Amino acid sequence: MTRIDVISLFPDWIGQLEQYGVVGRGIRAQRLALQAWNPRDYSDDRNGRVDERSFGGGPGMVMQVAPLQRTLAAIHAARGDEAQSRPPTILLSPRGDVFDQRWARALAEREAGFTLLCGRYEGVDQRFVERHVDIQLSVGNFVLSGGELPAMLIIDAVARLLPGVLGDAASAQSDSFSCGGLLDHPHYTRPADAGVPDVLLSGDHAAIARWREQQALGTTWLQRPDLLRDLKLSTEQEELLRRFIAGERGSN
Ligand code: 9D3
């Protein structure tokens, strides 16, 4: 069972995840355990303060070391981890390495799980970062107000990769960024009226597979050429893409 602990000033928000979708399924299937921890519960201040003004001045507050350290200690005690096998502490931070599908796979492979720390305000006292943070992750080049949404995003991306969480193991494998690094082909469903490519209604499975491969290549070429540049296409793929670009748009 993979255990993810989350340190956040909004634990109820994180807790919502277990009611929905793939994370809910993972928890019900006992492949995933999710627990949110509020550093306010580990404050030594009567009002539960966990932040202070930044030394040196300037706007914004900084999360203090002591409440975070006690929260982390409580997590490790609850997990019963020995010092050597402590799960990594991951700080969500704009300074971090940008999270991607490779990171999702790497985290999903950590069977014991990990601890996510959601920063708020201007950030976390650097001494805590130096003593306890193993990895820093960002979710992209835009400014958020805290690490909660990034944490939820990471939990979702990791949960769906855990064995036994998605009913159809193949569905985790065959979507974008896993399916040979290409975007998915377009999908159609009922009603089967004008606009549905004929080949999808033909019953010719080989032709359908070829059309889908060509659409995956063509869609990636049109919308994410950066992904295509990192791939080595087979001769068949080169030919399918060449005909897509020539304007056949999947008519083979
Ligand atoms: C205006 C504040 N910034 C000064 C230049 C620094 C800053 C501090 C704290 C910017 C954002 C935040 C809060 N963001 C996160 O905690 C965060 C985040 C993000 O903002 N973008 C992308 N990924 C992440 S992960 C955590």
PDB file of N, CA and C in Angstrom, residues 9-112:
ATOM      1  N   LEU A   9      -2.039  23.684   5.395  1.00  0.00           N
ATOM      2  CA  LEU A   9      -2.889  24.499   6.266  1.00  0.00           C
ATOM      3  C   LEU A   9      -4.363  24.336   5.895  1.00  0.00           C
ATOM      4  N   PHE A  10      -4.657  23.621   4.823  1.00  0.00           N
ATOM      5  CA  PHE A  10      -6.045  23.363   4.394  1.00  0.00           C
ATOM      6  C   PHE A  10      -6.282  21.863   4.237  1.00  0.00           C
ATOM      7  N   PRO A  11      -6.166  21.115   5.338  1.00  0.00           N
ATOM      8  CA  PRO A  11      -6.249  19.651   5.233  1.00  0.00           C
ATOM      9  C   PRO A  11      -7.596  19.155   4.702  1.00  0.00           C
ATOM     10  N   ASP A  12      -8.667  19.894   4.991  1.00  0.00           N
ATOM     11  CA  ASP A  12      -9.983  19.440   4.514  1.00  0.00           C
ATOM     12  C   ASP A  12     -10.059  19.468   2.993  1.00  0.00           C
ATOM     13  N   TRP A  13      -9.360  20.440   2.420  1.00  0.00           N
ATOM     14  CA  TRP A  13      -9.342  20.560   0.959  1.00  0.00           C
ATOM     15  C   TRP A  13      -8.690  19.318   0.341  1.00  0.00           C
ATOM     16  N   ILE A  14      -7.535  18.950   0.893  1.00  0.00           N
ATOM     17  CA  ILE A  14      -6.823  17.754   0.424  1.00  0.00           C
ATOM     18  C   ILE A  14      -7.705  16.517   0.613  1.00  0.00           C
ATOM     19  N   GLY A  15      -8.395  16.467   1.778  1.00  0.00           N
ATOM     20  CA  GLY A  15      -9.229  15.314   2.105  1.00  0.00           C
ATOM     21  C   GLY A  15     -10.363  15.079   1.117  1.00  0.00           C
ATOM     22  N   GLN A  16     -10.789  16.139   0.430  1.00  0.00           N
ATOM     23  CA  GLN A  16     -11.843  16.013  -0.579  1.00  0.00           C
ATOM     24  C   GLN A  16     -11.479  14.999  -1.657  1.00  0.00           C
ATOM     25  N   LEU A  17     -10.180  14.884  -1.921  1.00  0.00           N
ATOM     26  CA  LEU A  17      -9.717  14.011  -3.004  1.00  0.00           C
ATOM     27  C   LEU A  17     -10.226  12.591  -2.854  1.00  0.00           C
ATOM     28  N   GLU A  18     -10.341  12.125  -1.605  1.00  0.00           N
ATOM     29  CA  GLU A  18     -10.676  10.712  -1.427  1.00  0.00           C
ATOM     30  C   GLU A  18     -12.119  10.388  -1.816  1.00  0.00           C
ATOM     31  N   GLN A  19     -12.916  11.414  -2.056  1.00  0.00           N
ATOM     32  CA  GLN A  19     -14.308  11.156  -2.452  1.00  0.00           C
ATOM     33  C   GLN A  19     -14.478  10.946  -3.947  1.00  0.00           C
ATOM     34  N   TYR A  20     -13.475  11.288  -4.720  1.00  0.00           N
ATOM     35  CA  TYR A  20     -13.688  11.356  -6.163  1.00  0.00           C
ATOM     36  C   TYR A  20     -12.689  10.541  -6.956  1.00  0.00           C
ATOM     37  N   GLY A  21     -13.154  10.050  -8.088  1.00  0.00           N
ATOM     38  CA  GLY A  21     -12.295   9.589  -9.170  1.00  0.00           C
ATOM     39  C   GLY A  21     -11.268   8.540  -8.787  1.00  0.00           C
ATOM     40  N   VAL A  22     -10.132   8.677  -9.406  1.00  0.00           N
ATOM     41  CA  VAL A  22      -9.116   7.631  -9.348  1.00  0.00           C
ATOM     42  C   VAL A  22      -8.494   7.545  -7.943  1.00  0.00           C
ATOM     43  N   VAL A  23      -8.404   8.664  -7.257  1.00  0.00           N
ATOM     44  CA  VAL A  23      -7.836   8.653  -5.909  1.00  0.00           C
ATOM     45  C   VAL A  23      -8.801   7.922  -4.965  1.00  0.00           C
ATOM     46  N   GLY A  24     -10.096   8.214  -5.086  1.00  0.00           N
ATOM     47  CA  GLY A  24     -11.108   7.517  -4.294  1.00  0.00           C
ATOM     48  C   GLY A  24     -11.056   6.009  -4.531  1.00  0.00           C
ATOM     49  N   ARG A  25     -10.930   5.637  -5.791  1.00  0.00           N
ATOM     50  CA  ARG A  25     -10.852   4.209  -6.131  1.00  0.00           C
ATOM     51  C   ARG A  25      -9.644   3.558  -5.507  1.00  0.00           C
ATOM     52  N   GLY A  26      -8.499   4.240  -5.597  1.00  0.00           N
ATOM     53  CA  GLY A  26      -7.265   3.706  -5.028  1.00  0.00           C
ATOM     54  C   GLY A  26      -7.383   3.489  -3.530  1.00  0.00           C
ATOM     55  N   ILE A  27      -8.044   4.422  -2.851  1.00  0.00           N
ATOM     56  CA  ILE A  27      -8.204   4.306  -1.401  1.00  0.00           C
ATOM     57  C   ILE A  27      -9.162   3.162  -1.070  1.00  0.00           C
ATOM     58  N   ARG A  28     -10.290   3.100  -1.796  1.00  0.00           N
ATOM     59  CA  ARG A  28     -11.251   2.016  -1.539  1.00  0.00           C
ATOM     60  C   ARG A  28     -10.648   0.653  -1.841  1.00  0.00           C
ATOM     61  N   ALA A  29      -9.782   0.592  -2.835  1.00  0.00           N
ATOM     62  CA  ALA A  29      -9.123  -0.672  -3.191  1.00  0.00           C
ATOM     63  C   ALA A  29      -7.933  -0.978  -2.271  1.00  0.00           C
ATOM     64  N   GLN A  30      -7.690  -0.092  -1.312  1.00  0.00           N
ATOM     65  CA  GLN A  30      -6.590  -0.240  -0.350  1.00  0.00           C
ATOM     66  C   GLN A  30      -5.227  -0.342  -1.020  1.00  0.00           C
ATOM     67  N   ARG A  31      -5.084   0.359  -2.137  1.00  0.00           N
ATOM     68  CA  ARG A  31      -3.775   0.481  -2.787  1.00  0.00           C
ATOM     69  C   ARG A  31      -3.111   1.783  -2.370  1.00  0.00           C
ATOM     70  N   LEU A  32      -3.909   2.694  -1.830  1.00  0.00           N
ATOM     71  CA  LEU A  32      -3.447   4.038  -1.513  1.00  0.00           C
ATOM     72  C   LEU A  32      -4.034   4.468  -0.175  1.00  0.00           C
ATOM     73  N   ALA A  33      -3.198   5.110   0.640  1.00  0.00           N
ATOM     74  CA  ALA A  33      -3.692   5.748   1.856  1.00  0.00           C
ATOM     75  C   ALA A  33      -3.283   7.216   1.778  1.00  0.00           C
ATOM     76  N   LEU A  34      -4.225   8.080   2.083  1.00  0.00           N
ATOM     77  CA  LEU A  34      -3.975   9.509   1.981  1.00  0.00           C
ATOM     78  C   LEU A  34      -4.314  10.129   3.329  1.00  0.00           C
ATOM     79  N   GLN A  35      -3.382  10.904   3.881  1.00  0.00           N
ATOM     80  CA  GLN A  35      -3.689  11.576   5.138  1.00  0.00           C
ATOM     81  C   GLN A  35      -3.141  12.995   5.111  1.00  0.00           C
ATOM     82  N   ALA A  36      -3.984  13.954   5.497  1.00  0.00           N
ATOM     83  CA  ALA A  36      -3.560  15.354   5.534  1.00  0.00           C
ATOM     84  C   ALA A  36      -3.298  15.767   6.975  1.00  0.00           C
ATOM     85  N   TRP A  37      -2.262  16.548   7.139  1.00  0.00           N
ATOM     86  CA  TRP A  37      -1.807  16.967   8.475  1.00  0.00           C
ATOM     87  C   TRP A  37      -1.714  18.484   8.499  1.00  0.00           C
ATOM     88  N   ASN A  38      -2.304  19.077   9.552  1.00  0.00           N
ATOM     89  CA  ASN A  38      -2.293  20.535   9.658  1.00  0.00           C
ATOM     90  C   ASN A  38      -1.216  20.985  10.635  1.00  0.00           C
ATOM     91  N   PRO A  39      -0.221  21.742  10.179  1.00  0.00           N
ATOM     92  CA  PRO A  39       0.835  22.189  11.100  1.00  0.00           C
ATOM     93  C   PRO A  39       0.297  23.039  12.251  1.00  0.00           C
ATOM     94  N   ARG A  40      -0.888  23.639  12.087  1.00  0.00           N
ATOM     95  CA  ARG A  40      -1.476  24.394  13.212  1.00  0.00           C
ATOM     96  C   ARG A  40      -1.691  23.514  14.434  1.00  0.00           C
ATOM     97  N   ASP A  41      -1.952  22.229  14.189  1.00  0.00           N
ATOM     98  CA  ASP A  41      -2.139  21.294  15.305  1.00  0.00           C
ATOM     99  C   ASP A  41      -0.833  21.047  16.055  1.00  0.00           C
ATOM    100  N   TYR A  42       0.282  21.460  15.491  1.00  0.00           N
ATOM    101  CA  TYR A  42       1.598  21.238  16.100  1.00  0.00           C
ATOM    102  C   TYR A  42       2.288  22.555  16.420  1.00  0.00           C
ATOM    103  N   SER A  43       1.498  23.616  16.487  1.00  0.00           N
ATOM    104  CA  SER A  43       2.023  24.928  16.857  1.00  0.00           C
ATOM    105  C   SER A  43       2.174  24.994  18.373  1.00  0.00           C
ATOM    106  N   ASP A  44       3.156  25.758  18.868  1.00  0.00           N
ATOM    107  CA  ASP A  44       3.220  25.931  20.323  1.00  0.00           C
ATOM    108  C   ASP A  44       2.583  27.255  20.734  1.00  0.00           C
ATOM    109  N   ASP A  45       2.029  27.951  19.789  1.00  0.00           N
ATOM    110  CA  ASP A  45       1.362  29.219  20.036  1.00  0.00           C
ATOM    111  C   ASP A  45      -0.104  28.943  20.370  1.00  0.00           C
ATOM    112  N   ARG A  46      -0.658  29.694  21.345  1.00  0.00           N
ATOM    113  CA  ARG A  46      -2.037  29.400  21.761  1.00  0.00           C
ATOM    114  C   ARG A  46      -3.031  29.635  20.629  1.00  0.00           C
ATOM    115  N   ASN A  47      -2.679  30.509  19.688  1.00  0.00           N
ATOM    116  CA  ASN A  47      -3.581  30.760  18.565  1.00  0.00           C
ATOM    117  C   ASN A  47      -3.289  29.884  17.351  1.00  0.00           C
ATOM    118  N   GLY A  48      -2.360  28.971  17.521  1.00  0.00           N
ATOM    119  CA  GLY A  48      -2.038  28.063  16.423  1.00  0.00           C
ATOM    120  C   GLY A  48      -1.270  28.706  15.285  1.00  0.00           C
ATOM    121  N   ARG A  49      -0.503  29.733  15.621  1.00  0.00           N
ATOM    122  CA  ARG A  49       0.279  30.385  14.565  1.00  0.00           C
ATOM    123  C   ARG A  49       1.401  29.506  14.054  1.00  0.00           C
ATOM    124  N   VAL A  50       1.617  29.553  12.772  1.00  0.00           N
ATOM    125  CA  VAL A  50       2.702  28.772  12.175  1.00  0.00           C
ATOM    126  C   VAL A  50       3.579  29.616  11.262  1.00  0.00           C
ATOM    127  N   ASP A  51       3.257  30.917  11.163  1.00  0.00           N
ATOM    128  CA  ASP A  51       4.003  31.778  10.235  1.00  0.00           C
ATOM    129  C   ASP A  51       4.520  33.011  10.967  1.00  0.00           C
ATOM    130  N   GLU A  52       5.554  33.598  10.409  1.00  0.00           N
ATOM    131  CA  GLU A  52       6.144  34.811  10.981  1.00  0.00           C
ATOM    132  C   GLU A  52       6.648  35.703   9.858  1.00  0.00           C
ATOM    133  N   ARG A  53       6.881  36.980  10.226  1.00  0.00           N
ATOM    134  CA  ARG A  53       7.453  37.902   9.244  1.00  0.00           C
ATOM    135  C   ARG A  53       8.862  37.462   8.847  1.00  0.00           C
ATOM    136  N   SER A  54       9.219  37.821   7.631  1.00  0.00           N
ATOM    137  CA  SER A  54      10.511  37.430   7.082  1.00  0.00           C
ATOM    138  C   SER A  54      11.625  38.271   7.696  1.00  0.00           C
ATOM    139  N   PHE A  55      12.698  37.628   8.199  1.00  0.00           N
ATOM    140  CA  PHE A  55      13.875  38.388   8.641  1.00  0.00           C
ATOM    141  C   PHE A  55      14.411  39.179   7.455  1.00  0.00           C
ATOM    142  N   GLY A  56      14.794  40.427   7.723  1.00  0.00           N
ATOM    143  CA  GLY A  56      15.291  41.268   6.644  1.00  0.00           C
ATOM    144  C   GLY A  56      14.210  42.125   6.027  1.00  0.00           C
ATOM    145  N   GLY A  57      12.974  41.846   6.405  1.00  0.00           N
ATOM    146  CA  GLY A  57      11.868  42.687   5.958  1.00  0.00           C
ATOM    147  C   GLY A  57      11.274  42.245   4.643  1.00  0.00           C
ATOM    148  N   GLY A  58      10.333  43.032   4.191  1.00  0.00           N
ATOM    149  CA  GLY A  58       9.625  42.704   2.956  1.00  0.00           C
ATOM    150  C   GLY A  58       8.255  42.140   3.253  1.00  0.00           C
ATOM    151  N   PRO A  59       7.423  42.108   2.223  1.00  0.00           N
ATOM    152  CA  PRO A  59       6.041  41.667   2.415  1.00  0.00           C
ATOM    153  C   PRO A  59       5.961  40.156   2.561  1.00  0.00           C
ATOM    154  N   GLY A  60       4.867  39.698   3.128  1.00  0.00           N
ATOM    155  CA  GLY A  60       4.621  38.261   3.156  1.00  0.00           C
ATOM    156  C   GLY A  60       5.190  37.587   4.381  1.00  0.00           C
ATOM    157  N   MET A  61       4.638  36.416   4.644  1.00  0.00           N
ATOM    158  CA  MET A  61       5.002  35.650   5.828  1.00  0.00           C
ATOM    159  C   MET A  61       5.760  34.397   5.419  1.00  0.00           C
ATOM    160  N   VAL A  62       6.445  33.817   6.414  1.00  0.00           N
ATOM    161  CA  VAL A  62       7.241  32.607   6.169  1.00  0.00           C
ATOM    162  C   VAL A  62       6.784  31.526   7.149  1.00  0.00           C
ATOM    163  N   MET A  63       6.641  30.307   6.684  1.00  0.00           N
ATOM    164  CA  MET A  63       6.253  29.207   7.573  1.00  0.00           C
ATOM    165  C   MET A  63       7.438  28.837   8.462  1.00  0.00           C
ATOM    166  N   GLN A  64       7.174  28.725   9.764  1.00  0.00           N
ATOM    167  CA  GLN A  64       8.240  28.498  10.734  1.00  0.00           C
ATOM    168  C   GLN A  64       8.679  27.041  10.795  1.00  0.00           C
ATOM    169  N   VAL A  65       9.919  26.861  11.270  1.00  0.00           N
ATOM    170  CA  VAL A  65      10.514  25.522  11.310  1.00  0.00           C
ATOM    171  C   VAL A  65       9.793  24.607  12.305  1.00  0.00           C
ATOM    172  N   ALA A  66       9.595  25.078  13.549  1.00  0.00           N
ATOM    173  CA  ALA A  66       9.204  24.150  14.626  1.00  0.00           C
ATOM    174  C   ALA A  66       7.883  23.424  14.358  1.00  0.00           C
ATOM    175  N   PRO A  67       6.806  24.138  13.972  1.00  0.00           N
ATOM    176  CA  PRO A  67       5.553  23.394  13.734  1.00  0.00           C
ATOM    177  C   PRO A  67       5.673  22.372  12.597  1.00  0.00           C
ATOM    178  N   LEU A  68       6.431  22.734  11.572  1.00  0.00           N
ATOM    179  CA  LEU A  68       6.605  21.801  10.447  1.00  0.00           C
ATOM    180  C   LEU A  68       7.409  20.583  10.889  1.00  0.00           C
ATOM    181  N   GLN A  69       8.436  20.832  11.710  1.00  0.00           N
ATOM    182  CA  GLN A  69       9.276  19.733  12.186  1.00  0.00           C
ATOM    183  C   GLN A  69       8.463  18.764  13.045  1.00  0.00           C
ATOM    184  N   ARG A  70       7.587  19.338  13.899  1.00  0.00           N
ATOM    185  CA  ARG A  70       6.755  18.466  14.742  1.00  0.00           C
ATOM    186  C   ARG A  70       5.722  17.706  13.907  1.00  0.00           C
ATOM    187  N   THR A  71       5.198  18.356  12.875  1.00  0.00           N
ATOM    188  CA  THR A  71       4.234  17.665  12.002  1.00  0.00           C
ATOM    189  C   THR A  71       4.908  16.482  11.313  1.00  0.00           C
ATOM    190  N   LEU A  72       6.105  16.731  10.805  1.00  0.00           N
ATOM    191  CA  LEU A  72       6.845  15.664  10.119  1.00  0.00           C
ATOM    192  C   LEU A  72       7.157  14.520  11.087  1.00  0.00           C
ATOM    193  N   ALA A  73       7.523  14.869  12.322  1.00  0.00           N
ATOM    194  CA  ALA A  73       7.811  13.829  13.323  1.00  0.00           C
ATOM    195  C   ALA A  73       6.558  12.992  13.592  1.00  0.00           C
ATOM    196  N   ALA A  74       5.404  13.655  13.662  1.00  0.00           N
ATOM    197  CA  ALA A  74       4.148  12.932  13.901  1.00  0.00           C
ATOM    198  C   ALA A  74       3.844  11.985  12.739  1.00  0.00           C
ATOM    199  N   ILE A  75       4.122  12.435  11.534  1.00  0.00           N
ATOM    200  CA  ILE A  75       3.893  11.588  10.356  1.00  0.00           C
ATOM    201  C   ILE A  75       4.788  10.359  10.416  1.00  0.00           C
ATOM    202  N   HIS A  76       6.067  10.584  10.720  1.00  0.00           N
ATOM    203  CA  HIS A  76       7.002   9.454  10.759  1.00  0.00           C
ATOM    204  C   HIS A  76       6.645   8.500  11.882  1.00  0.00           C
ATOM    205  N   ALA A  77       6.192   9.036  13.002  1.00  0.00           N
ATOM    206  CA  ALA A  77       5.762   8.168  14.112  1.00  0.00           C
ATOM    207  C   ALA A  77       4.547   7.346  13.698  1.00  0.00           C
ATOM    208  N   ALA A  78       3.595   7.984  13.020  1.00  0.00           N
ATOM    209  CA  ALA A  78       2.376   7.279  12.609  1.00  0.00           C
ATOM    210  C   ALA A  78       2.696   6.183  11.590  1.00  0.00           C
ATOM    211  N   ARG A  79       3.682   6.449  10.741  1.00  0.00           N
ATOM    212  CA  ARG A  79       4.058   5.458   9.728  1.00  0.00           C
ATOM    213  C   ARG A  79       4.902   4.356  10.329  1.00  0.00           C
ATOM    214  N   GLY A  80       5.595   4.682  11.415  1.00  0.00           N
ATOM    215  CA  GLY A  80       6.506   3.712  12.013  1.00  0.00           C
ATOM    216  C   GLY A  80       7.744   3.465  11.174  1.00  0.00           C
ATOM    217  N   ASP A  81       8.120   4.414  10.341  1.00  0.00           N
ATOM    218  CA  ASP A  81       9.306   4.223   9.503  1.00  0.00           C
ATOM    219  C   ASP A  81      10.577   4.274  10.335  1.00  0.00           C
ATOM    220  N   GLU A  82      11.484   3.384  10.058  1.00  0.00           N
ATOM    221  CA  GLU A  82      12.815   3.463  10.641  1.00  0.00           C
ATOM    222  C   GLU A  82      13.548   4.624   9.982  1.00  0.00           C
ATOM    223  N   ALA A  83      14.551   5.160  10.682  1.00  0.00           N
ATOM    224  CA  ALA A  83      15.253   6.333  10.165  1.00  0.00           C
ATOM    225  C   ALA A  83      15.752   6.118   8.734  1.00  0.00           C
ATOM    226  N   GLN A  84      16.281   4.931   8.447  1.00  0.00           N
ATOM    227  CA  GLN A  84      16.876   4.696   7.124  1.00  0.00           C
ATOM    228  C   GLN A  84      15.843   4.660   6.012  1.00  0.00           C
ATOM    229  N   SER A  85      14.661   4.156   6.333  1.00  0.00           N
ATOM    230  CA  SER A  85      13.695   3.931   5.258  1.00  0.00           C
ATOM    231  C   SER A  85      12.629   5.031   5.204  1.00  0.00           C
ATOM    232  N   ARG A  86      12.966   6.202   5.751  1.00  0.00           N
ATOM    233  CA  ARG A  86      12.010   7.300   5.716  1.00  0.00           C
ATOM    234  C   ARG A  86      11.626   7.656   4.301  1.00  0.00           C
ATOM    235  N   PRO A  87      10.323   7.854   4.096  1.00  0.00           N
ATOM    236  CA  PRO A  87       9.903   8.265   2.767  1.00  0.00           C
ATOM    237  C   PRO A  87      10.398   9.683   2.501  1.00  0.00           C
ATOM    238  N   PRO A  88      10.626  10.031   1.234  1.00  0.00           N
ATOM    239  CA  PRO A  88      11.136  11.368   0.942  1.00  0.00           C
ATOM    240  C   PRO A  88      10.114  12.449   1.278  1.00  0.00           C
ATOM    241  N   THR A  89      10.614  13.583   1.701  1.00  0.00           N
ATOM    242  CA  THR A  89       9.770  14.763   1.904  1.00  0.00           C
ATOM    243  C   THR A  89       9.907  15.647   0.667  1.00  0.00           C
ATOM    244  N   ILE A  90       8.768  15.920   0.048  1.00  0.00           N
ATOM    245  CA  ILE A  90       8.754  16.675  -1.207  1.00  0.00           C
ATOM    246  C   ILE A  90       8.075  18.018  -0.964  1.00  0.00           C
ATOM    247  N   LEU A  91       8.811  19.088  -1.204  1.00  0.00           N
ATOM    248  CA  LEU A  91       8.242  20.427  -1.054  1.00  0.00           C
ATOM    249  C   LEU A  91       7.701  20.898  -2.399  1.00  0.00           C
ATOM    250  N   LEU A  92       6.433  21.296  -2.416  1.00  0.00           N
ATOM    251  CA  LEU A  92       5.869  21.923  -3.614  1.00  0.00           C
ATOM    252  C   LEU A  92       6.310  23.376  -3.616  1.00  0.00           C
ATOM    253  N   SER A  93       7.038  23.729  -4.654  1.00  0.00           N
ATOM    254  CA  SER A  93       7.646  25.053  -4.669  1.00  0.00           C
ATOM    255  C   SER A  93       7.879  25.507  -6.099  1.00  0.00           C
ATOM    256  N   PRO A  94       7.694  26.815  -6.359  1.00  0.00           N
ATOM    257  CA  PRO A  94       7.986  27.311  -7.712  1.00  0.00           C
ATOM    258  C   PRO A  94       9.451  27.099  -8.099  1.00  0.00           C
ATOM    259  N   ARG A  95      10.309  26.851  -7.106  1.00  0.00           N
ATOM    260  CA  ARG A  95      11.732  26.637  -7.406  1.00  0.00           C
ATOM    261  C   ARG A  95      12.048  25.234  -7.845  1.00  0.00           C
ATOM    262  N   GLY A  96      11.071  24.340  -7.733  1.00  0.00           N
ATOM    263  CA  GLY A  96      11.372  22.927  -7.941  1.00  0.00           C
ATOM    264  C   GLY A  96      11.563  22.547  -9.397  1.00  0.00           C
ATOM    265  N   ASP A  97      11.951  21.312  -9.584  1.00  0.00           N
ATOM    266  CA  ASP A  97      12.010  20.685 -10.892  1.00  0.00           C
ATOM    267  C   ASP A  97      10.561  20.583 -11.391  1.00  0.00           C
ATOM    268  N   VAL A  98      10.312  20.790 -12.680  1.00  0.00           N
ATOM    269  CA  VAL A  98       8.914  20.777 -13.162  1.00  0.00           C
ATOM    270  C   VAL A  98       8.415  19.333 -13.260  1.00  0.00           C
ATOM    271  N   PHE A  99       7.313  19.072 -12.554  1.00  0.00           N
ATOM    272  CA  PHE A  99       6.678  17.748 -12.527  1.00  0.00           C
ATOM    273  C   PHE A  99       6.208  17.369 -13.926  1.00  0.00           C
ATOM    274  N   ASP A 100       6.464  16.121 -14.305  1.00  0.00           N
ATOM    275  CA  ASP A 100       5.980  15.615 -15.591  1.00  0.00           C
ATOM    276  C   ASP A 100       5.693  14.119 -15.435  1.00  0.00           C
ATOM    277  N   GLN A 101       5.342  13.455 -16.557  1.00  0.00           N
ATOM    278  CA  GLN A 101       4.961  12.044 -16.468  1.00  0.00           C
ATOM    279  C   GLN A 101       6.113  11.176 -15.971  1.00  0.00           C
ATOM    280  N   ARG A 102       7.352  11.580 -16.257  1.00  0.00           N
ATOM    281  CA  ARG A 102       8.494  10.815 -15.732  1.00  0.00           C
ATOM    282  C   ARG A 102       8.551  10.895 -14.221  1.00  0.00           C
ATOM    283  N   TRP A 103       8.280  12.090 -13.686  1.00  0.00           N
ATOM    284  CA  TRP A 103       8.214  12.231 -12.231  1.00  0.00           C
ATOM    285  C   TRP A 103       7.056  11.395 -11.676  1.00  0.00           C
ATOM    286  N   ALA A 104       5.916  11.409 -12.348  1.00  0.00           N
ATOM    287  CA  ALA A 104       4.761  10.625 -11.877  1.00  0.00           C
ATOM    288  C   ALA A 104       5.150   9.150 -11.771  1.00  0.00           C
ATOM    289  N   ARG A 105       5.816   8.628 -12.793  1.00  0.00           N
ATOM    290  CA  ARG A 105       6.233   7.214 -12.764  1.00  0.00           C
ATOM    291  C   ARG A 105       7.245   6.966 -11.650  1.00  0.00           C
ATOM    292  N   ALA A 106       8.198   7.891 -11.496  1.00  0.00           N
ATOM    293  CA  ALA A 106       9.229   7.708 -10.460  1.00  0.00           C
ATOM    294  C   ALA A 106       8.585   7.687  -9.071  1.00  0.00           C
ATOM    295  N   LEU A 107       7.612   8.556  -8.830  1.00  0.00           N
ATOM    296  CA  LEU A 107       6.970   8.590  -7.513  1.00  0.00           C
ATOM    297  C   LEU A 107       6.077   7.367  -7.305  1.00  0.00           C
ATOM    298  N   ALA A 108       5.392   6.930  -8.375  1.00  0.00           N
ATOM    299  CA  ALA A 108       4.519   5.750  -8.252  1.00  0.00           C
ATOM    300  C   ALA A 108       5.340   4.502  -7.926  1.00  0.00           C
ATOM    301  N   GLU A 109       6.610   4.489  -8.338  1.00  0.00           N
ATOM    302  CA  GLU A 109       7.469   3.336  -8.049  1.00  0.00           C
ATOM    303  C   GLU A 109       7.920   3.285  -6.593  1.00  0.00           C
ATOM    304  N   ARG A 110       7.773   4.387  -5.876  1.00  0.00           N
ATOM    305  CA  ARG A 110       8.142   4.384  -4.458  1.00  0.00           C
ATOM    306  C   ARG A 110       6.996   3.768  -3.676  1.00  0.00           C
ATOM    307  N   GLU A 111       7.101   2.457  -3.467  1.00  0.00           N
ATOM    308  CA  GLU A 111       5.958   1.734  -2.905  1.00  0.00           C
ATOM    309  C   GLU A 111       5.555   2.240  -1.535  1.00  0.00           C
ATOM    310  N   ALA A 112       6.524   2.686  -0.740  1.00  0.00           N
ATOM    311  CA  ALA A 112       6.187   3.160   0.604  1.00  0.00           C
ATOM    312  C   ALA A 112       5.526   4.534   0.573  1.00  0.00           C
TER     313      ALA A 112
END
